[in-house]
Amino acid sequence: MTKAILVINAGSSSLKFSVFRDSGSGDPVAAINGQISGIGTAPVFEAKDIDRKPLEGKAWQPDEASDRTALLAYLLDWIEARLDGATLVAAGHRVVHGGIRHAAPVRITPAVLDELEGLVPLAPLHQPHNLAAIRALAEAHPELPQVACFDTAFHRGQPWQAGMFAIPRELTDEGVRRYGFHGLSYEYIARRLPEIAPELGDARVVVAHLGSGASMCAIHAGRSMDSTMGFTALDGLPMGTRCGAIDPGVLIYLMREKGLDAGAIEKLLYNKSGLLGVSGVSNDMRALLESADPHAQEAVELFGFRIAKETGALASSMGGIDALVFTAGIGERSAPVRALVAEKLAWLGVSVDAAANTANAAKISTKDSRIPVYVIPTDEERMIALHTRNALAA
């Protein structure tokens, strides 16, 4: 019997999904992907096959906009009607925060769900929507096993120094510490890189996950050693609309001198900063690269500067660097950004081949580059499908 696994990545107004077929040997194979967007306003369903050929679309009326249970029930019925003899055996969810306890995916029970609910204050913009999808799916199909796969889990094995802030110990004990995120992406790259370059299986690698949300990770012998994101997914690199690392004194200034409360500061740092805030033009890297506005050019330059700076810091965490990997939307498709970073890392011996870089080749470094540079598409959905299968087997 061929099994099928549903992978769900739920946001505030969208629900992205993929369906993987799993024969029990080898990796699950992607078959369908799509999303329900506009949840809360006017939901729209879109699905495509593995070749990106549209399969179906549907729109709902505004009065049906907020019923996640009904939307998920529709999605599962639609999927089960197109499995061609396969059986849907489980759903795997991307859950942003697993806290200190969860260093691996876990099958969801009411107790686990309550525990994850307690982590909402650590990820208020992501965790509630992840959990809402789990609850809605449990209501629509209570017999379907569900597995939580955490963006924080891959980082749980970091050295203790990488996880601590220099704050009073009691706050650390309460959970105020560095967690790291994008772990499913980094785990996939750690798994994929040795297949591409076997000599790098035990290497010290800096991976740059560059997208609307952006971070970097130091990986040594397949294990996370340090990362740029800390207590929240706000830290580290400048992102599409998020500020990245910022002096805490700025927040005190905003409260005292500008009269901003916690909600206003949160909106400023999460939604009005980053590439959008610096450029005043867009949070989209493609638009910034095409713009003649000097502020747009400054945003791109700042992004590259910070990536290069963090590369040096992460290399220090491992005692050196043997390879650099770019992944995620910008990392995989923006040759100008990769070239900018490589130029700033020339002191490390990084040299990029212009033609290979423009072609988004798997290896873009020159033959005489001291550090090889790779472009590897990430696949967080595949990792979730793998983890879900393994959690069920366990």
PDB file of N, CA, C and O in Angstrom, residues 32 40 108 150-151 169 348:
ATOM      1  N   ILE A  32       1.765  16.836  -4.921  1.00  0.00           N
ATOM      2  CA  ILE A  32       0.870  17.987  -5.054  1.00  0.00           C
ATOM      3  C   ILE A  32       1.332  19.068  -4.097  1.00  0.00           C
ATOM      4  O   ILE A  32       1.813  18.762  -2.998  1.00  0.00           O
ATOM      5  N   GLY A  40      -9.694  34.611   6.390  1.00  0.00           N
ATOM      6  CA  GLY A  40     -10.118  35.752   7.193  1.00  0.00           C
ATOM      7  C   GLY A  40     -10.744  36.863   6.371  1.00  0.00           C
ATOM      8  O   GLY A  40     -11.392  37.756   6.920  1.00  0.00           O
ATOM      9  N   ILE A 108       1.508  14.646  17.943  1.00  0.00           N
ATOM     10  CA  ILE A 108       0.719  15.605  18.697  1.00  0.00           C
ATOM     11  C   ILE A 108      -0.365  14.889  19.497  1.00  0.00           C
ATOM     12  O   ILE A 108      -1.142  14.089  18.966  1.00  0.00           O
ATOM     13  N   PHE A 150       9.600  21.081  14.354  1.00  0.00           N
ATOM     14  CA  PHE A 150       9.931  22.393  14.911  1.00  0.00           C
ATOM     15  C   PHE A 150      11.084  23.075  14.182  1.00  0.00           C
ATOM     16  O   PHE A 150      12.100  22.439  13.859  1.00  0.00           O
ATOM     17  N   ASP A 151      10.925  24.383  13.977  1.00  0.00           N
ATOM     18  CA  ASP A 151      12.005  25.181  13.384  1.00  0.00           C
ATOM     19  C   ASP A 151      13.162  25.379  14.353  1.00  0.00           C
ATOM     20  O   ASP A 151      14.257  25.783  13.947  1.00  0.00           O
ATOM     21  N   ARG A 169      20.366  34.870  35.776  1.00  0.00           N
ATOM     22  CA  ARG A 169      20.177  33.436  35.576  1.00  0.00           C
ATOM     23  C   ARG A 169      18.701  33.021  35.635  1.00  0.00           C
ATOM     24  O   ARG A 169      18.266  32.142  34.899  1.00  0.00           O
ATOM     25  N   LEU A 348      38.659  36.150   2.797  1.00  0.00           N
ATOM     26  CA  LEU A 348      38.675  34.756   3.234  1.00  0.00           C
ATOM     27  C   LEU A 348      39.116  33.820   2.111  1.00  0.00           C
ATOM     28  O   LEU A 348      39.222  32.620   2.323  1.00  0.00           O
TER      29      LEU A 348
END
